[in-house]
Structures are given as C-alpha cells and as structure tokens.
Amino acid sequence: MRIAASALSLLLLASMPAFAGQTEGRIKSVDEDKLTITLEDGKSYKLPGEVDLAGIEPGTEIVINFDTVGDVNQITDMAVYE
C-alpha cells in the first residue's frame, strides 16, 4: 500500500503544471550563447532554441509569455514592438 501511495504522490507532483506568466519591458541585454534575454528590471528569460535573433536587441520593447520551471523562465511566446 505504501508503494502505491508513493507512486501516486510522485505522479501527482510530476503532473503539476509549471507557473505561467506574462510580462513586458525593454531588453537590457541579449546573450546569444546562452539564448537568454535580460529585461531592464533585471529578470532573465530563456529563448527557445529555434528563435531568430534578428530584431531582438537591447532597447527593444517586448511582451513575453513564459513558463517558470524550477528557476528558469522559459519564453513560450514573444511579441516585439517596432
């Protein structure tokens, strides 16, 4: 019975959704090697691997949707203001 309860607990923890959020701001820096951007508020966000970095540069205004998994803010959608 303990094994079944432990397995159920692990299954429930593994199926918990990541925290999702949205933010907007101005890009302070872009790290092309780590595929991260940092906004002027100091928070960093991980870009998806298939992203085209054209137009993503310091000073650009953006709105992003992201999931937080552990301590990583993974961008799921991004709009760039021109």
One Martini backbone bead per residue (centre of mass of N, CA, C, O) as a GRO file, in nm:
protein
   82
    1MET     BB    1   0.056   0.063  -0.020
    2ARG     BB    2   0.299   0.257  -0.004
    3ILE     BB    3   0.381   0.235  -0.299
    4ALA     BB    4   0.120   0.347  -0.419
    5ALA     BB    5   0.130   0.621  -0.272
    6SER     BB    6   0.405   0.709  -0.382
    7ALA     BB    7   0.336   0.692  -0.682
    8LEU     BB    8   0.103   0.895  -0.672
    9SER     BB    9   0.265   1.135  -0.567
   10LEU     BB   10   0.465   1.149  -0.806
   11LEU     BB   11   0.253   1.187  -1.025
   12LEU     BB   12   0.135   1.454  -0.918
   13LEU     BB   13   0.400   1.618  -0.924
   14ALA     BB   14   0.467   1.572  -1.232
   15SER     BB   15   0.171   1.705  -1.327
   16MET     BB   16   0.245   1.977  -1.256
   17PRO     BB   17   0.231   2.283  -1.346
   18ALA     BB   18   0.368   2.544  -1.461
   19PHE     BB   19   0.441   2.860  -1.430
   20ALA     BB   20   0.256   3.127  -1.564
   21GLY     BB   21   0.342   3.422  -1.764
   22GLN     BB   22   0.351   3.790  -1.796
   23THR     BB   23   0.546   4.039  -1.978
   24GLU     BB   24   0.702   4.367  -1.994
   25GLY     BB   25   0.968   4.538  -2.189
   26ARG     BB   26   1.310   4.615  -2.191
   27ILE     BB   27   1.597   4.536  -2.335
   28LYS     BB   28   1.924   4.503  -2.201
   29SER     BB   29   2.008   4.194  -2.287
   30VAL     BB   30   2.198   3.957  -2.499
   31ASP     BB   31   2.255   3.594  -2.502
   32GLU     BB   32   2.350   3.391  -2.758
   33ASP     BB   33   2.475   3.141  -2.611
   34LYS     BB   34   2.226   3.110  -2.385
   35LEU     BB   35   1.952   3.220  -2.481
   36THR     BB   36   1.918   3.519  -2.343
   37ILE     BB   37   1.722   3.761  -2.167
   38THR     BB   38   1.733   4.098  -2.033
   39LEU     BB   39   1.573   4.311  -1.846
   40GLU     BB   40   1.559   4.616  -1.683
   41ASP     BB   41   1.458   4.454  -1.412
   42GLY     BB   42   1.671   4.180  -1.424
   43LYS     BB   43   1.520   3.969  -1.574
   44SER     BB   44   1.538   3.638  -1.700
   45TYR     BB   45   1.513   3.472  -2.033
   46LYS     BB   46   1.444   3.189  -2.222
   47LEU     BB   47   1.503   3.093  -2.534
   48PRO     BB   48   1.428   2.935  -2.795
   49GLY     BB   49   1.619   2.746  -3.015
   50GLU     BB   50   1.449   2.860  -3.290
   51VAL     BB   51   1.536   3.146  -3.278
   52ASP     BB   52   1.531   3.469  -3.420
   53LEU     BB   53   1.752   3.742  -3.346
   54ALA     BB   54   1.618   3.932  -3.519
   55GLY     BB   55   1.532   4.226  -3.336
   56ILE     BB   56   1.696   4.122  -3.077
   57GLU     BB   57   1.767   4.401  -2.875
   58PRO     BB   58   1.871   4.647  -2.717
   59GLY     BB   59   1.569   4.848  -2.651
   60THR     BB   60   1.352   4.649  -2.696
   61GLU     BB   61   1.013   4.606  -2.707
   62ILE     BB   62   0.830   4.362  -2.502
   63VAL     BB   63   0.621   4.063  -2.504
   64ILE     BB   64   0.583   3.790  -2.265
   65ASN     BB   65   0.558   3.446  -2.245
   66PHE     BB   66   0.587   3.217  -1.956
   67ASP     BB   67   0.766   2.951  -1.799
   68THR     BB   68   0.821   2.816  -1.473
   69VAL     BB   69   1.112   2.605  -1.418
   70GLY     BB   70   1.213   2.646  -1.142
   71ASP     BB   71   1.466   2.896  -1.235
   72VAL     BB   72   1.322   2.905  -1.525
   73ASN     BB   73   1.238   3.135  -1.789
   74GLN     BB   74   1.033   3.021  -2.044
   75ILE     BB   75   0.971   3.108  -2.355
   76THR     BB   76   0.653   3.086  -2.551
   77ASP     BB   77   0.605   3.403  -2.618
   78MET     BB   78   0.661   3.683  -2.859
   79ALA     BB   79   0.652   4.044  -2.876
   80VAL     BB   80   0.751   4.302  -3.102
   81TYR     BB   81   0.818   4.631  -3.096
   82GLU     BB   82   0.842   4.895  -3.363
   0.00000   0.00000   0.00000
